[in-house]
């Protein structure tokens, strides 16, 4: 297997904590080898067809980067760690424009901002009708003009960001690994506000992308809390705990909220590592239900259910109204599953070997499977008008349809 170190590291971390074993051991026992489950036998009910694929640039290799694409109307915007950004036609994959982020830095800025082996792009791509946005390894928020990829502006951010920015009209929100969420003016990148959370001594490498609901920015942090921040002023309106630190070691106390949250019918669904999955009424601020869960992949919502991929790669469906477990699939244990994508009556999940697994939302049974990249698919899957877009770890973008 190629390039599995990132996935195995995450799997190892989750199993160490779940089993309660020591980080260093007593020196006598050999650590237990972690073996991802073999692929289960399935009865194929539908097929996945690759419509087109396009090489974008260098892949993520073993790095814990999840650079997801963004679709606006008939364009797909996608990037790779080496700085390549491309706009493609969503129907055919035809290239509309291509740039490299390094072209927007001076020679001196390149030398100081991007030392050897530093990734140029560290988070996914965000876009609206005017701008394409990304965060760089140098600690910059960079904006390009959506029409032709020309430079619009760039601004220094407080630290590295491993998640896509979030644009909402005149505001761009960025969450960084130092526990800050910042709001920038979309017209020129000037700082509007900054919100800081306390960060623990040890956290997982990753950050969630904030969500925006009406006039509130919602962000999850490595301290196991989710904050509701006023959109225009950056003030804390409410905080809610998703995970409570327990144990003696920093490892045992990990409670990061790193996965994608979901908003459906005025309800917020969010989960944390070694914590809980929560449903919160966004109108009244009341918790609707909670269940013990541990996840770093995020959630999906559909068919009246909330779908969670646990830290050890179980797929669990909860009733969205009351939190009761509907079904559970454990045959993909330790396969480094990604965030679930709800697609019609199906649920799609990628794994560390580059397989796309298609499950029925009704009962979790497998209905299809396809391998697209032997290096894995770590970026979140995207769907637009029934077509699925998957960014492989090898640096190619795939467009697929269910047939």
Short mmCIF file of C-alpha atoms in Angstrom, two decimals:
data_model
loop_
_atom_site.label_atom_id
_atom_site.label_comp_id
_atom_site.label_asym_id
_atom_site.label_seq_id
_atom_site.Cartn_x
_atom_site.Cartn_y
_atom_site.Cartn_z
CA UNK A 1 0.00 0.00 0.00
CA UNK A 2 1.28 3.46 -0.83
CA UNK A 3 1.11 6.61 1.22
CA UNK A 4 -0.87 5.25 4.16
CA UNK A 5 1.14 6.86 6.96
CA UNK A 6 -1.30 9.70 7.54
CA UNK A 7 -4.29 7.38 7.79
CA UNK A 8 -2.46 4.87 9.98
CA UNK A 9 -1.34 7.66 12.33
CA UNK A 10 -4.94 8.74 12.88
CA UNK A 11 -6.09 5.16 13.29
CA UNK A 12 -3.28 4.45 15.76
CA UNK A 13 -4.15 7.53 17.81
CA UNK A 14 -7.80 6.59 18.09
CA UNK A 15 -7.07 3.01 19.10
CA UNK A 16 -4.50 4.03 21.70
CA UNK A 17 -7.05 6.23 23.40
CA UNK A 18 -9.98 3.83 23.08
CA UNK A 19 -7.96 0.96 24.55
CA UNK A 20 -6.59 3.08 27.40
CA UNK A 21 -3.03 1.93 26.72
CA UNK A 22 0.05 3.96 27.51
CA UNK A 23 1.53 6.24 24.86
CA UNK A 24 5.03 4.96 25.56
CA UNK A 25 4.26 1.52 27.05
CA UNK A 26 6.27 -0.20 29.75
CA UNK A 27 9.15 -1.14 27.46
CA UNK A 28 8.35 -4.88 27.54
CA UNK A 29 5.34 -5.27 25.29
CA UNK A 30 5.48 -4.77 21.56
CA UNK A 31 2.75 -2.40 20.30
CA UNK A 32 -0.14 -4.23 18.71
CA UNK A 33 -0.16 -3.94 14.93
CA UNK A 34 -3.17 -2.10 13.62
CA UNK A 35 -4.73 -3.80 10.64
CA UNK A 36 -7.48 -2.14 8.63
CA UNK A 37 -10.35 -4.48 7.88
CA UNK A 38 -10.20 -6.17 4.47
CA UNK A 39 -12.80 -5.05 1.98
CA UNK A 40 -16.13 -6.73 2.72
CA UNK A 41 -17.84 -8.74 0.01
CA UNK A 42 -20.80 -6.84 -1.36
CA UNK A 43 -23.72 -7.39 -3.68
CA UNK A 44 -23.47 -4.66 -6.30
CA UNK A 45 -26.80 -2.97 -6.94
CA UNK A 46 -25.53 0.09 -8.80
CA UNK A 47 -22.29 1.20 -10.43
CA UNK A 48 -20.05 4.25 -10.23
CA UNK A 49 -18.74 5.54 -13.55
CA UNK A 50 -15.80 7.96 -13.94
CA UNK A 51 -16.96 10.65 -16.39
CA UNK A 52 -13.61 12.43 -16.51
CA UNK A 53 -10.46 12.90 -14.48
CA UNK A 54 -7.80 15.60 -14.55
CA UNK A 55 -4.29 15.78 -13.12
CA UNK A 56 -4.06 19.02 -11.11
CA UNK A 57 -0.60 18.90 -9.52
CA UNK A 58 1.44 17.24 -6.82
CA UNK A 59 -0.53 15.03 -4.45
CA UNK A 60 -0.73 15.30 -0.68
CA UNK A 61 1.41 12.16 -0.24
CA UNK A 62 1.60 11.26 3.48
CA UNK A 63 0.62 14.72 4.73
CA UNK A 64 -2.52 15.29 6.75
CA UNK A 65 -3.93 17.72 4.18
CA UNK A 66 -7.47 17.59 2.84
CA UNK A 67 -7.64 20.08 -0.03
CA UNK A 68 -11.22 19.78 -1.21
CA UNK A 69 -12.57 21.36 -4.42
CA UNK A 70 -15.33 23.95 -4.67
CA UNK A 71 -18.09 24.12 -7.28
CA UNK A 72 -19.78 27.36 -8.34
CA UNK A 73 -22.32 27.08 -11.13
CA UNK A 74 -20.56 25.21 -13.96
CA UNK A 75 -17.01 25.61 -12.67
CA UNK A 76 -14.92 23.44 -10.38
CA UNK A 77 -12.04 25.12 -8.52
CA UNK A 78 -9.34 22.83 -7.22
CA UNK A 79 -5.80 23.08 -5.83
CA UNK A 80 -2.81 20.98 -4.77
CA UNK A 81 -0.12 21.47 -2.08
CA UNK A 82 2.45 22.68 -4.64
CA UNK A 83 0.35 25.79 -5.28
CA UNK A 84 -1.45 24.86 -8.48
CA UNK A 85 -5.00 26.22 -8.77
CA UNK A 86 -7.21 25.33 -11.70
CA UNK A 87 -10.70 26.26 -12.83
CA UNK A 88 -12.34 23.46 -14.80
CA UNK A 89 -15.65 23.10 -16.56
CA UNK A 90 -17.72 20.81 -14.38
CA UNK A 91 -19.31 18.99 -17.32
CA UNK A 92 -16.17 18.02 -19.25
CA UNK A 93 -13.17 18.86 -17.06
CA UNK A 94 -11.99 21.37 -19.67
CA UNK A 95 -9.41 23.79 -18.25
CA UNK A 96 -10.65 27.39 -18.07
CA UNK A 97 -7.62 28.88 -16.33
CA UNK A 98 -4.61 27.75 -14.32
CA UNK A 99 -2.29 29.65 -11.96
CA UNK A 100 0.22 28.93 -9.22
CA UNK A 101 -0.14 30.75 -5.91
CA UNK A 102 3.62 31.27 -5.70
CA UNK A 103 3.34 33.64 -8.68
CA UNK A 104 1.61 36.13 -6.39
CA UNK A 105 4.56 36.43 -4.00
CA UNK A 106 7.73 38.44 -4.55
CA UNK A 107 11.06 36.64 -4.76
CA UNK A 108 11.83 37.69 -1.20
CA UNK A 109 8.38 36.68 -0.04
CA UNK A 110 8.81 33.24 -1.56
CA UNK A 111 12.15 32.71 0.16
CA UNK A 112 10.87 33.75 3.59
CA UNK A 113 7.33 32.42 3.33
CA UNK A 114 7.95 29.09 1.65
CA UNK A 115 11.14 27.41 2.84
CA UNK A 116 11.98 24.02 1.36
CA UNK A 117 9.22 21.40 1.62
CA UNK A 118 6.63 23.86 2.99
CA UNK A 119 3.23 23.31 1.41
CA UNK A 120 1.96 26.26 -0.60
CA UNK A 121 -1.71 25.34 -0.13
CA UNK A 122 -2.79 23.77 3.17
CA UNK A 123 -6.60 23.91 3.14
CA UNK A 124 -9.42 23.49 0.67
CA UNK A 125 -10.70 25.98 -1.88
CA UNK A 126 -13.58 28.40 -1.28
CA UNK A 127 -15.30 30.49 -3.93
CA UNK A 128 -18.31 32.65 -4.73
CA UNK A 129 -19.37 34.48 -7.88
CA UNK A 130 -16.47 36.95 -7.58
CA UNK A 131 -13.55 35.36 -5.72
CA UNK A 132 -11.60 32.13 -5.27
CA UNK A 133 -10.00 31.89 -1.81
CA UNK A 134 -7.39 29.68 -0.17
CA UNK A 135 -4.96 29.62 2.74
CA UNK A 136 -1.24 29.15 2.19
CA UNK A 137 1.47 27.46 4.22
CA UNK A 138 3.10 30.86 4.66
CA UNK A 139 0.13 31.99 6.77
CA UNK A 140 -1.69 34.03 4.13
CA UNK A 141 -5.29 34.25 2.99
CA UNK A 142 -5.13 34.65 -0.80
CA UNK A 143 -7.96 35.83 -3.05
CA UNK A 144 -8.08 35.39 -6.84
CA UNK A 145 -10.60 36.79 -9.29
CA UNK A 146 -12.97 33.98 -10.16
CA UNK A 147 -13.31 34.97 -13.80
CA UNK A 148 -9.69 34.51 -14.87
CA UNK A 149 -7.58 33.53 -11.82
CA UNK A 150 -5.84 36.89 -11.63
CA UNK A 151 -4.60 38.17 -8.28
CA UNK A 152 -7.13 40.12 -6.17
CA UNK A 153 -5.47 40.47 -2.75
CA UNK A 154 -3.68 38.62 0.03
CA UNK A 155 -3.42 39.21 3.76
CA UNK A 156 -1.46 37.72 6.65
CA UNK A 157 -3.44 35.47 8.99
CA UNK A 158 -2.54 34.59 12.58
CA UNK A 159 -1.29 31.05 11.89
CA UNK A 160 -1.59 28.07 9.55
CA UNK A 161 -5.07 27.06 8.44
CA UNK A 162 -5.89 23.48 7.43
CA UNK A 163 -9.50 24.08 6.42
CA UNK A 164 -11.13 26.06 3.61
CA UNK A 165 -12.08 29.67 4.34
CA UNK A 166 -15.79 30.51 4.40
CA UNK A 167 -17.13 33.43 2.36
CA UNK A 168 -20.48 35.07 3.06
CA UNK A 169 -21.02 38.21 1.01
CA UNK A 170 -18.74 40.91 2.38
CA UNK A 171 -17.14 38.62 4.99
CA UNK A 172 -14.47 35.90 4.75
CA UNK A 173 -14.05 33.73 7.86
CA UNK A 174 -10.84 31.78 8.51
CA UNK A 175 -10.10 29.34 11.34
CA UNK A 176 -6.42 28.75 12.20
CA UNK A 177 -4.58 26.08 14.20
CA UNK A 178 -3.75 28.55 17.00
CA UNK A 179 -7.41 28.51 18.11
CA UNK A 180 -8.50 31.72 16.40
CA UNK A 181 -11.40 32.50 14.10
CA UNK A 182 -11.03 35.74 12.15
CA UNK A 183 -13.32 37.75 9.91
CA UNK A 184 -11.89 39.63 6.91
CA UNK A 185 -13.42 42.08 4.46
CA UNK A 186 -13.95 40.29 1.15
CA UNK A 187 -13.23 43.44 -0.84
CA UNK A 188 -9.60 43.86 0.28
CA UNK A 189 -8.75 41.32 2.99
CA UNK A 190 -8.59 43.80 5.86
CA UNK A 191 -9.25 42.34 9.32
CA UNK A 192 -12.72 43.03 10.70
CA UNK A 193 -12.60 41.00 13.93
CA UNK A 194 -10.79 38.16 15.69
CA UNK A 195 -12.08 35.60 18.20
CA UNK A 196 -9.63 33.48 20.24
CA UNK A 197 -10.30 30.24 22.10
CA UNK A 198 -8.06 28.58 24.68
CA UNK A 199 -6.07 25.74 23.13
CA UNK A 200 -4.89 22.54 24.88
CA UNK A 201 -1.28 21.37 25.05
CA UNK A 202 -1.95 18.61 22.50
CA UNK A 203 -4.46 18.52 19.68
CA UNK A 204 -5.08 16.67 16.44
CA UNK A 205 -3.62 18.29 13.32
CA UNK A 206 -6.64 19.85 11.72
CA UNK A 207 -9.37 22.46 12.02
CA UNK A 208 -13.01 22.51 11.07
CA UNK A 209 -14.42 25.00 8.59
CA UNK A 210 -16.76 27.44 10.35
CA UNK A 211 -20.41 27.52 9.30
CA UNK A 212 -22.56 30.63 9.03
CA UNK A 213 -26.23 30.58 10.00
CA UNK A 214 -27.98 33.91 9.44
CA UNK A 215 -25.96 36.40 11.54
CA UNK A 216 -23.98 33.81 13.54
CA UNK A 217 -20.61 32.19 12.80
CA UNK A 218 -20.36 28.67 14.27
CA UNK A 219 -16.89 27.26 14.96
CA UNK A 220 -15.57 24.15 16.72
CA UNK A 221 -12.24 24.14 18.56
CA UNK A 222 -9.55 21.78 19.84
CA UNK A 223 -10.73 22.41 23.43
CA UNK A 224 -13.91 20.46 22.66
CA UNK A 225 -16.18 23.50 22.51
CA UNK A 226 -18.27 25.05 19.78
CA UNK A 227 -18.66 28.83 19.77
CA UNK A 228 -21.49 30.91 18.33
CA UNK A 229 -19.96 34.21 17.25
CA UNK A 230 -21.75 37.30 15.97
CA UNK A 231 -21.08 37.64 12.26
CA UNK A 232 -20.47 41.38 12.11
CA UNK A 233 -18.65 42.05 15.41
CA UNK A 234 -16.95 38.73 16.23
CA UNK A 235 -18.40 38.58 19.75
CA UNK A 236 -19.23 35.34 21.57
CA UNK A 237 -22.98 34.85 21.77
CA UNK A 238 -22.87 31.31 23.21
CA UNK A 239 -20.47 28.41 23.81
CA UNK A 240 -21.36 24.72 24.03
CA UNK A 241 -19.19 21.78 25.09
CA UNK A 242 -18.99 18.86 22.66
CA UNK A 243 -16.25 16.95 24.49
CA UNK A 244 -14.97 17.10 28.07
CA UNK A 245 -11.26 16.50 28.69
CA UNK A 246 -10.72 13.44 30.88
CA UNK A 247 -7.69 11.43 31.90
CA UNK A 248 -4.17 12.20 33.02
CA UNK A 249 -2.13 12.43 29.82
CA UNK A 250 -2.55 15.02 27.07
CA UNK A 251 -3.38 12.15 24.70
CA UNK A 252 -6.27 10.96 26.85
CA UNK A 253 -7.58 14.53 27.07
CA UNK A 254 -7.87 15.10 23.32
CA UNK A 255 -11.33 16.46 22.51
CA UNK A 256 -10.90 18.23 19.16
CA UNK A 257 -13.86 19.36 17.07
CA UNK A 258 -12.25 18.97 13.63
CA UNK A 259 -14.90 17.43 11.39
CA UNK A 260 -17.47 19.16 9.24
CA UNK A 261 -20.66 20.15 11.04
CA UNK A 262 -24.07 19.94 9.40
CA UNK A 263 -27.04 22.31 9.47
CA UNK A 264 -30.50 21.05 8.53
CA UNK A 265 -33.96 22.49 9.28
CA UNK A 266 -32.62 25.00 11.86
CA UNK A 267 -30.75 22.20 13.62
CA UNK A 268 -26.98 22.04 14.11
CA UNK A 269 -25.36 18.61 14.22
CA UNK A 270 -21.76 18.48 15.40
CA UNK A 271 -19.34 15.92 16.81
CA UNK A 272 -15.93 15.82 18.48
CA UNK A 273 -13.02 13.47 19.07
CA UNK A 274 -13.54 11.46 22.29
CA UNK A 275 -16.70 13.44 22.88
CA UNK A 276 -20.31 13.47 21.77
CA UNK A 277 -22.52 14.03 18.79
CA UNK A 278 -24.99 16.83 19.52
CA UNK A 279 -28.12 18.24 17.97
CA UNK A 280 -28.76 21.89 18.82
CA UNK A 281 -31.79 24.03 17.97
CA UNK A 282 -30.29 27.10 16.29
CA UNK A 283 -33.42 29.16 16.89
CA UNK A 284 -33.65 28.65 20.63
CA UNK A 285 -30.11 27.52 21.44
CA UNK A 286 -31.46 24.40 23.20
CA UNK A 287 -29.76 21.03 22.98
CA UNK A 288 -32.16 18.57 21.35
CA UNK A 289 -30.22 15.36 22.00
CA UNK A 290 -26.74 13.97 22.52
CA UNK A 291 -24.96 10.63 22.14
CA UNK A 292 -21.48 9.49 23.08
CA UNK A 293 -19.32 9.40 19.96
CA UNK A 294 -15.80 10.07 18.72
CA UNK A 295 -15.25 11.46 15.25
CA UNK A 296 -12.74 13.50 13.29
CA UNK A 297 -14.47 13.10 9.93
CA UNK A 298 -17.66 15.08 10.38
CA UNK A 299 -21.32 14.43 9.69
CA UNK A 300 -23.90 14.11 6.97
CA UNK A 301 -27.68 14.58 7.16
CA UNK A 302 -30.38 12.98 5.03
CA UNK A 303 -33.33 10.53 4.96
CA UNK A 304 -34.26 11.75 8.46
CA UNK A 305 -30.91 10.55 9.79
CA UNK A 306 -27.59 12.00 10.93
CA UNK A 307 -24.61 10.01 9.64
CA UNK A 308 -21.36 9.87 11.58
CA UNK A 309 -18.03 8.23 10.75
CA UNK A 310 -16.37 7.32 14.03
CA UNK A 311 -12.64 7.68 14.72
CA UNK A 312 -12.21 3.93 14.17
CA UNK A 313 -14.21 4.04 10.89
CA UNK A 314 -17.60 2.74 11.93
CA UNK A 315 -20.51 4.31 10.07
CA UNK A 316 -23.43 5.12 12.37
CA UNK A 317 -26.88 6.46 11.51
CA UNK A 318 -28.81 8.34 14.22
CA UNK A 319 -32.42 9.45 14.03
CA UNK A 320 -32.16 13.21 13.47
CA UNK A 321 -35.18 13.93 15.68
CA UNK A 322 -34.27 12.00 18.83
CA UNK A 323 -30.70 10.72 18.43
CA UNK A 324 -31.57 7.02 18.58
CA UNK A 325 -29.25 4.72 16.66
CA UNK A 326 -30.87 3.47 13.45
CA UNK A 327 -28.08 1.29 12.06
CA UNK A 328 -24.33 0.76 12.29
CA UNK A 329 -21.74 -0.59 9.84
CA UNK A 330 -18.47 -1.87 11.33
CA UNK A 331 -17.09 -3.86 8.39
CA UNK A 332 -14.84 -0.95 7.30
CA UNK A 333 -13.12 -0.74 10.68
CA UNK A 334 -9.81 1.17 10.68
CA UNK A 335 -9.93 2.01 6.96
CA UNK A 336 -9.51 5.75 7.54
CA UNK A 337 -12.97 6.71 6.32
CA UNK A 338 -13.68 10.27 5.29
CA UNK A 339 -16.69 12.52 5.89
CA UNK A 340 -19.94 10.99 4.55
CA UNK A 341 -21.59 12.49 1.47
CA UNK A 342 -25.38 12.28 1.24
CA UNK A 343 -26.39 11.65 -2.36
CA UNK A 344 -30.04 10.95 -3.20
CA UNK A 345 -30.95 7.74 -1.37
CA UNK A 346 -27.28 6.83 -0.95
CA UNK A 347 -24.38 7.59 1.35
CA UNK A 348 -20.86 7.76 -0.11
CA UNK A 349 -17.63 7.45 1.88
CA UNK A 350 -14.00 7.27 0.74
CA UNK A 351 -11.14 5.39 2.40
CA UNK A 352 -7.35 5.35 2.69
CA UNK A 353 -6.90 2.97 -0.26
CA UNK A 354 -8.88 5.19 -2.61
CA UNK A 355 -12.14 3.23 -2.62
CA UNK A 356 -15.48 4.99 -2.80
CA UNK A 357 -18.11 3.02 -0.86
CA UNK A 358 -21.78 3.48 -1.66
CA UNK A 359 -24.29 2.59 1.09
CA UNK A 360 -28.08 2.73 1.21
CA UNK A 361 -29.31 5.41 3.62
CA UNK A 362 -32.24 3.24 4.66
CA UNK A 363 -30.29 0.40 6.27
CA UNK A 364 -26.56 0.91 5.62
CA UNK A 365 -26.19 -2.01 3.22
CA UNK A 366 -23.44 -1.77 0.59
CA UNK A 367 -24.77 -1.17 -2.91
CA UNK A 368 -21.62 -0.25 -4.84
CA UNK A 369 -17.89 0.36 -4.70
CA UNK A 370 -15.15 1.79 -6.94
CA UNK A 371 -11.42 2.41 -6.56
CA UNK A 372 -10.13 5.65 -8.10
CA UNK A 373 -6.74 6.44 -6.49
CA UNK A 374 -4.40 3.91 -4.87
CA UNK A 375 -2.96 6.69 -2.69
CA UNK A 376 -6.32 7.29 -1.05
CA UNK A 377 -9.03 9.95 -1.06
CA UNK A 378 -8.70 12.20 1.98
CA UNK A 379 -10.48 15.35 0.81
CA UNK A 380 -14.20 15.71 1.45
CA UNK A 381 -16.36 14.48 -1.42
CA UNK A 382 -18.43 17.13 -3.22
CA UNK A 383 -21.72 16.71 -5.08
CA UNK A 384 -23.37 19.00 -7.62
CA UNK A 385 -26.47 18.15 -9.67
CA UNK A 386 -26.00 14.42 -9.13
CA UNK A 387 -22.32 14.35 -10.08
CA UNK A 388 -19.65 13.49 -7.50
CA UNK A 389 -16.24 15.18 -7.44
CA UNK A 390 -13.42 13.40 -5.60
CA UNK A 391 -9.90 14.78 -5.15
CA UNK A 392 -7.44 11.90 -4.94
CA UNK A 393 -4.35 12.03 -2.75
CA UNK A 394 -2.29 11.52 -5.91
CA UNK A 395 -3.25 14.98 -7.20
CA UNK A 396 -6.03 14.14 -9.69
CA UNK A 397 -9.67 15.24 -9.63
CA UNK A 398 -12.32 12.66 -10.58
CA UNK A 399 -15.88 13.35 -11.69
CA UNK A 400 -18.24 10.40 -11.27
CA UNK A 401 -21.90 9.52 -11.67
CA UNK A 402 -24.07 6.73 -10.30
CA UNK A 403 -25.39 4.55 -13.12
#
